[in-house]
XYZ file of C-alpha atoms in Angstrom:
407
model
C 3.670 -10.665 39.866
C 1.465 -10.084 42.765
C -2.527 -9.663 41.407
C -2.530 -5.718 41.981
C 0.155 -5.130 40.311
C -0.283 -4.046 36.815
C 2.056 -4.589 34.148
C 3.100 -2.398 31.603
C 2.738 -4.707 28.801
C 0.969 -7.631 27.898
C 2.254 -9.529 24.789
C -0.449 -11.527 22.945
C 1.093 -14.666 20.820
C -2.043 -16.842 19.061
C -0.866 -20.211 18.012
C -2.181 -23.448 16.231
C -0.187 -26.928 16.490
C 3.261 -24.764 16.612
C 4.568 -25.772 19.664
C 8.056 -25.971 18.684
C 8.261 -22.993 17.374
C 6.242 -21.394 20.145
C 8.864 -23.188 22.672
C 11.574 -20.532 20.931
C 9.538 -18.049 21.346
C 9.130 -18.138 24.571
C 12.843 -18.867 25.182
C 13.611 -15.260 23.736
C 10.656 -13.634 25.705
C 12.061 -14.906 29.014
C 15.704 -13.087 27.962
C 14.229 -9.715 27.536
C 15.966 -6.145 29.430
C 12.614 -5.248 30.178
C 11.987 -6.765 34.561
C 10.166 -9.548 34.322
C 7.656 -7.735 36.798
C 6.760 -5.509 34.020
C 5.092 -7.759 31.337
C 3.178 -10.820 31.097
C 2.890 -13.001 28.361
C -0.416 -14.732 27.445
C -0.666 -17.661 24.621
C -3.704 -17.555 22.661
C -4.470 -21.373 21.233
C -6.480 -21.462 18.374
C -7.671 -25.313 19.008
C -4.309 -26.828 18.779
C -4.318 -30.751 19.313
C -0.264 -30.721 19.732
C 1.311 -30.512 23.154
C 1.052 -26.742 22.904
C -0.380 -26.608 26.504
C 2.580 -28.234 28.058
C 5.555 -26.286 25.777
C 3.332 -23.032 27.921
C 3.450 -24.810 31.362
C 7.148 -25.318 30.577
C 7.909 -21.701 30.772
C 5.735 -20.748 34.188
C 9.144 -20.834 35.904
C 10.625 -18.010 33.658
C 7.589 -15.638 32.642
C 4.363 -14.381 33.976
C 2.179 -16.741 31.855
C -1.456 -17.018 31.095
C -3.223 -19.669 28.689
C -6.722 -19.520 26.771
C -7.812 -21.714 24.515
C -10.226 -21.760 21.780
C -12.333 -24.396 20.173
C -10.406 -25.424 16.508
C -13.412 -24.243 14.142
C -11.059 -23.537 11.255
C -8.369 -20.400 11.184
C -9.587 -17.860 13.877
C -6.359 -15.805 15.037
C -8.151 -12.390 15.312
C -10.586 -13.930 17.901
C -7.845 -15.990 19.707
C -6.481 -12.600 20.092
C -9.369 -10.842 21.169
C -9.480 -14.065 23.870
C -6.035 -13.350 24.883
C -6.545 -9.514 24.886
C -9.255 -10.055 27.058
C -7.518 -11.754 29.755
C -4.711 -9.620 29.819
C -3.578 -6.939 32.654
C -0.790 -4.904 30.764
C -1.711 -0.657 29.866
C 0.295 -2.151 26.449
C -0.650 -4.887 24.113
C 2.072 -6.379 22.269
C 0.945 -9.072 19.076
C 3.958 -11.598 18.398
C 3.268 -14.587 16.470
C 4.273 -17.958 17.586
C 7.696 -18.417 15.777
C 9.109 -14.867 16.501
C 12.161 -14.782 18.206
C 12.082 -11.585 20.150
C 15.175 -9.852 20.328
C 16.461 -8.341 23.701
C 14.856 -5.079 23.550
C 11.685 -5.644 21.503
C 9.534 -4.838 24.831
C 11.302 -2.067 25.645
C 11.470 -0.770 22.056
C 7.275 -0.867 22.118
C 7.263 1.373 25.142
C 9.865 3.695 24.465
C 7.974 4.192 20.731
C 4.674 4.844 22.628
C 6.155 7.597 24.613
C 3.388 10.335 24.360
C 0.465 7.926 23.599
C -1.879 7.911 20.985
C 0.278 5.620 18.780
C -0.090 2.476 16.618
C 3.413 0.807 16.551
C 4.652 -1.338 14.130
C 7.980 -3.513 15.110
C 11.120 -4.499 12.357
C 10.505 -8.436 11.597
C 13.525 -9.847 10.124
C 13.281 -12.878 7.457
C 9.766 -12.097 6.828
C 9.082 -12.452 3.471
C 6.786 -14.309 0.873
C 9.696 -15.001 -1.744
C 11.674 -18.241 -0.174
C 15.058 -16.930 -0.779
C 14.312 -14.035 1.291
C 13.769 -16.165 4.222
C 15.831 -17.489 7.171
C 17.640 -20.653 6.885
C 17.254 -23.036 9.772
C 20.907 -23.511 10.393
C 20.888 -19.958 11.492
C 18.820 -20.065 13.892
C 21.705 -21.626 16.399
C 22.543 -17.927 17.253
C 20.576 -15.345 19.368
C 17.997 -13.069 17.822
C 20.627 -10.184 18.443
C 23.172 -11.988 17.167
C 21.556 -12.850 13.610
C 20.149 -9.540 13.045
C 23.516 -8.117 13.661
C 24.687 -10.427 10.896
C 21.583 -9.791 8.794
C 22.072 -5.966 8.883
C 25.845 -6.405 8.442
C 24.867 -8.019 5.654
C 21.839 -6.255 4.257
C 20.042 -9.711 3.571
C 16.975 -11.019 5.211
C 15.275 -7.674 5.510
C 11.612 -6.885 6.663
C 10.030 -7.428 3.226
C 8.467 -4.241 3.900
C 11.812 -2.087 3.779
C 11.495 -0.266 0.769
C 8.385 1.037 1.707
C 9.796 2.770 4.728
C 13.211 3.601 2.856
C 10.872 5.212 0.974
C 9.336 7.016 3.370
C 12.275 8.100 5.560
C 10.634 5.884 7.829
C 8.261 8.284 8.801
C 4.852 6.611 8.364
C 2.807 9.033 9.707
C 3.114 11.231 6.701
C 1.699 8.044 4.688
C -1.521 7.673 3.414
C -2.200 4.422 4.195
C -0.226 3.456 7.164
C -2.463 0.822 8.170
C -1.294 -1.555 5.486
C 1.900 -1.990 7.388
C 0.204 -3.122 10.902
C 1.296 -6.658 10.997
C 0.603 -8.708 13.896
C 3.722 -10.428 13.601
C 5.257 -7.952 15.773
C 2.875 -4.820 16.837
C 1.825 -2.858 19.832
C -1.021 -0.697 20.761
C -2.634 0.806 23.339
C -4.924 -1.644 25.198
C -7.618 1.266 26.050
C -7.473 1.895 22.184
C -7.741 -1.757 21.435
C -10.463 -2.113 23.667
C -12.343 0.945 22.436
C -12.361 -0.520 18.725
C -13.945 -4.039 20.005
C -10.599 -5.674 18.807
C -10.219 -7.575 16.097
C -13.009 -8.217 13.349
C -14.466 -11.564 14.048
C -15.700 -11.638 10.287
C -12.031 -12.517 9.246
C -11.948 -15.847 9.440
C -8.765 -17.486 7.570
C -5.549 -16.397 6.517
C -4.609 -12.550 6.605
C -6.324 -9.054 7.036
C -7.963 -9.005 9.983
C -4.527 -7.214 11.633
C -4.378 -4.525 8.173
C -8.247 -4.101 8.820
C -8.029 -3.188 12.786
C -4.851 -1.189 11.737
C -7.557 1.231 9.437
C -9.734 1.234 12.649
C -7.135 2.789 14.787
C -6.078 5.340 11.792
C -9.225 6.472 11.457
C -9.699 6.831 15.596
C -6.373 9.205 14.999
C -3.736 7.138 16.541
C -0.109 7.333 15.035
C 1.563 5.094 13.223
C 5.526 4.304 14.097
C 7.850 2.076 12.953
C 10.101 1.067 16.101
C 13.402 -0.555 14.380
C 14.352 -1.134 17.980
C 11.318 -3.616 18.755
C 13.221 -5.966 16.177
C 12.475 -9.716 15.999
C 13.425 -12.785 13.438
C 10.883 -15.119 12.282
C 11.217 -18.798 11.954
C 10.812 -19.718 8.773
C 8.138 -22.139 7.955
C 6.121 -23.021 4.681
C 3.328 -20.602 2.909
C 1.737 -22.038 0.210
C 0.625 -18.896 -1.490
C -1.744 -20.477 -4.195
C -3.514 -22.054 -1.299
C -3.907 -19.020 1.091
C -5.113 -16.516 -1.799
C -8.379 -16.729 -1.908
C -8.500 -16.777 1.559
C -7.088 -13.238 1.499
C -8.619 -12.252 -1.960
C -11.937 -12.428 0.108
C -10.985 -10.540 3.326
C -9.758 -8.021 0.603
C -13.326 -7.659 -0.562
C -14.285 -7.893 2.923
C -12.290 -4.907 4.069
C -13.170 -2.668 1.046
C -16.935 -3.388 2.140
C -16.658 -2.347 5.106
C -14.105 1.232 4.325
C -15.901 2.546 1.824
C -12.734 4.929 1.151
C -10.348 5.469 -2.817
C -7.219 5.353 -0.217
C -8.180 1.860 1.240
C -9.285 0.578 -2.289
C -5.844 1.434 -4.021
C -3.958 0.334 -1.051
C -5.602 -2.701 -0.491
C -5.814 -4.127 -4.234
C -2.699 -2.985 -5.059
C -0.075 -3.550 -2.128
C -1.828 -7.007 -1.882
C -1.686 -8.131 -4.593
C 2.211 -6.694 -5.243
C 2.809 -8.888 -2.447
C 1.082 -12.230 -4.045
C 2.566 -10.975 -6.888
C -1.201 -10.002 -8.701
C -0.097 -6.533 -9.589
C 1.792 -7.773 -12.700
C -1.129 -9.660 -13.915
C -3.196 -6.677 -13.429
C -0.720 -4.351 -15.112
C -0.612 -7.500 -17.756
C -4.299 -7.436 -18.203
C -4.361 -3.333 -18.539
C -1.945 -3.408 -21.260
C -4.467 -5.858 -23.226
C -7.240 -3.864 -22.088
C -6.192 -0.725 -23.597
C -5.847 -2.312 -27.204
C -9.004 -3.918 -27.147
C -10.617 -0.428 -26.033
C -8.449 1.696 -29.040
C -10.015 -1.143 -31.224
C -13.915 -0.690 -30.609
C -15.744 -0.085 -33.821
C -17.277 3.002 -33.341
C -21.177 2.053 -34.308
C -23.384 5.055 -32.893
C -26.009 2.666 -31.606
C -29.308 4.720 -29.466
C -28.748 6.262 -26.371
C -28.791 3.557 -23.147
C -31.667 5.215 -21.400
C -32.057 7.461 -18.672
C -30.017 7.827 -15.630
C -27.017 5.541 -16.899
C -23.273 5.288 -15.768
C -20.351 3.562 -18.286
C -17.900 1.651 -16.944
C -14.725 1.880 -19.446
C -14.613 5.125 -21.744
C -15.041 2.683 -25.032
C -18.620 2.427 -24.247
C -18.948 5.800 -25.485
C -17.896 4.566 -29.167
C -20.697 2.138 -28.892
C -23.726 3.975 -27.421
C -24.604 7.600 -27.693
C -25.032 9.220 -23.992
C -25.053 8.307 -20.501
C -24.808 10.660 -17.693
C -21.499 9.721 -16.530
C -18.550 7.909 -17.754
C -16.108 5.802 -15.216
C -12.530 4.944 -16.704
C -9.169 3.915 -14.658
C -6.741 4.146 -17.630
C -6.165 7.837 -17.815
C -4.807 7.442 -21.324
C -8.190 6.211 -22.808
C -9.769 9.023 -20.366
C -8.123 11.821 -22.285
C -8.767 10.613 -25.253
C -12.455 9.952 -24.986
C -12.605 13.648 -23.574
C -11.236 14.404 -27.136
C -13.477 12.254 -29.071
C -17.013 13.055 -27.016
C -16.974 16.051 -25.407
C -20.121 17.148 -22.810
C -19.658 13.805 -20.950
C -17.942 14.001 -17.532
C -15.311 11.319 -17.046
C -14.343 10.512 -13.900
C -11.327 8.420 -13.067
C -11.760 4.688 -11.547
C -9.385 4.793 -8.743
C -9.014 0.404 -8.241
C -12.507 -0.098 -8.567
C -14.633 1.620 -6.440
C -16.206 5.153 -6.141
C -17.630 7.555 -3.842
C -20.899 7.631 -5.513
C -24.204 7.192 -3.410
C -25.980 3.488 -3.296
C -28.731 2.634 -6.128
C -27.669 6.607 -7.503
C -28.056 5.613 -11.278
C -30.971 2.917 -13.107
C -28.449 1.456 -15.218
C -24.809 0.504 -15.346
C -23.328 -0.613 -18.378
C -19.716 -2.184 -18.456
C -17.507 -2.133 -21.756
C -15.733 -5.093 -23.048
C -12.325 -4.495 -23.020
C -12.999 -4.591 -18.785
C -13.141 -8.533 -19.125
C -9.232 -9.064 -20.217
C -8.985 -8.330 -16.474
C -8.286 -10.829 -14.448
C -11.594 -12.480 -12.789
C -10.828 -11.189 -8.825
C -10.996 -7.646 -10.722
C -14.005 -8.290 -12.643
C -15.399 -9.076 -9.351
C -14.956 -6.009 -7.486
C -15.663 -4.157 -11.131
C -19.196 -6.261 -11.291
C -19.947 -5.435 -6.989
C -19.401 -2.188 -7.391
C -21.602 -1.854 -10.510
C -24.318 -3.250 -8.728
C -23.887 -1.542 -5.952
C -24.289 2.003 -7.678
C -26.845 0.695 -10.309
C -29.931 -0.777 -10.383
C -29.463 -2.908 -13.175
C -26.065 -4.448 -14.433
C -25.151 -5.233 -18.250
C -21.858 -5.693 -20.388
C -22.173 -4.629 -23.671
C -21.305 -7.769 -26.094
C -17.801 -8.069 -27.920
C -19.058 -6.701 -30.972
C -22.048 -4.031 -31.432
C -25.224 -5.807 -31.948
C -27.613 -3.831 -29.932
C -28.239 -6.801 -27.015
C -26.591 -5.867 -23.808
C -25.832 -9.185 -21.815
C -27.515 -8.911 -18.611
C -25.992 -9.510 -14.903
């Protein structure tokens, strides 16, 4: 490729001390029925202290190839991305991770789904999955990509985890309302004038996961489409995730994202398809089930009123104190019923846990009880978004005694 020549794509592949399996992927980027004349490949390393630089040097003779490389100050794919991204020529980005065998038309999938512009596109990954016995076995990987997702589809095993979802959706994503969550950098494309117009990836994201979901909201909200190209298929290599390890990491770019989208739709999506993935939404629906008896159980005690300008969290503080201007309460069961029991209160429903209500809008916020059998990621976001809307914070104490217990 001459230096005025311009590429239509550019694919992006970050990697840290994964030069085997970045030597595969490579291997199925050089076999693609896209001209080699029309892509470049660029490797992104993160700080790896493997041979990593040589497995690239390896591959000069068979791909268009550019290398950056990034100083190893812990797990910083977004910005080795953004490094890559910078450097490269193509009108297309494409985001592989290293261990992602491409299949023969994955390139030419991207562009043919991009047809029209303005779209976010979101490629089929094969054998990606959290649960191990959805994974792919290393003794399969002797065939071609194209060969073992033949086999996998023949067989119906080994599916993008994220299949149901667009079964679901008659694979028409744009009619979703939370696309976003699906933009995986394991295998994505976009627009590099888009990218470029968004500042990239989020440099606050620094660890395991979000940062791809996050700059997927970005380009939603700047009114690109989101498509899922089945075409642009790939297979990953599987390798070890040790879940309990990487949650927290993603617990807190959770909380990170939901700071910075202020938005019901990117609460629910975010708490909930997370943690259905990690699998946290059973505990949660574990911990709601408790909740609710504990709230049918409050005594009712008809203790003062809790002062001016005052918002309850959980509709069983209204069994405890007399007033408040507004009451906040996500089981819609207990909603109904306090509605019932103490009319002239509006209760509004507590999509996740956030709300649309203004910054410092009330003097006091005062949670109920029953809130702590949720698990403690959950009473975090409860507890942040208390204090967000509140000036002052305070549970109310197992059992009526008048003392609220300060936050």
């Amino acid at each position: 490729m001459t230096d005025h020549q311009v590429p239509d794509i550019s694919v992006v592949i970050p990697t840290y001390n994964r030069s085997r399996e970045l030597d595969r992927t490579l291997h199925t980027l050089a076999r693609q029925d896209l001209p080699r004349d029309r892509y470049e490949v660029i490797v992104a390393d993160d700080g790896s202290s493997d041979d990593t630089r040589t497995v690239v040097e390896s591959h000069a003779g068979a791909l268009h190839l550019g290398y950056v490389y990034q100083e190893d100050l812990g797990f910083r794919a977004g910005q080795a991305r953004n490094l890559g991204a910078a450097q490269a020529r193509g009108r297309l980005l494409v985001f592989l991770d290293s261990g992602t065998l491409a299949s023969r038309r994955l390139l030419t999938g991207h562009l043919s789904a991009h047809e029209g512009g303005g779209r976010a596109v979101i490629g089929y990954v094969f054998g990606y999955d959290h649960d191990v016995s959805g994974r792919v076995r290393r003794d399969d990987l002797g065939d071609t990509p194209d060969e073992l997702i033949e086999r996998f589809v023949r067989a119906g095993r080994h599916l993008d985890m994220r299949e149901p979802s667009y079964r679901s959706l008659g694979d028409a994503l744009e009619e979703y309302a939370a696309p976003w969550i699906f933009f995986w950098t394991a295998n994505v494309s976009v627009a590099a004038d888009d990218f470029r117009a968004l500042g990239g990836f989020d440099p606050d994201f620094v660890g395991w996961s979000g940062e791809d979901v996050e700059l997927g909201r970005r380009l939603y909200e700047k009114g690109l489409t989101f498509v899922l190209a089945r075409e642009a298929a790939s297979v990953e290599i599987p390798h070890e995730r040790d879940l309990d390890a990487l949650r927290p990491s993603y617990d807190r770019h959770a909380l990170l994202t939901l700071r910075k989208h202020v938005d019901p739709v990117v609460e629910v999506s975010t708490v909930c398809w997370a943690h259905e993935l990690h699998p946290r939404l059973a505990e949660l629906r574990a911990a709601t089930a408790t909740r609710f008896d504990l709230a049918r159980s409050w005594p009712e005690t008809g203790t003062t009123g809790p002062g001016r300008s005052t918002v309850l969290f959980g509709a069983d503080c209204l069994a405890a104190v007399a007033g408040g201007d507004l009451c906040l309460e996500p089981d819609p069961r207990l909603a109904e019923e306090a509605r019932r029991r103490v009319p002239g209160i509006e209760i509004l429903p507590l999509y996740g846990f956030r709300t649309l209500l203004e910054p410092d809008a009330f003097d006091h916020c005062l949670l109920a009880p029953s809130l702590r059998a949720y698990p403690r990621w959950a009473l975090e976001l409860l507890e942040a978004e208390a204090a967000r809307i509140g000036r002052r914070v305070s549970w109310l104490p197992a059992r009526a005694t008048g003392r609220h217990e300060e936050r």
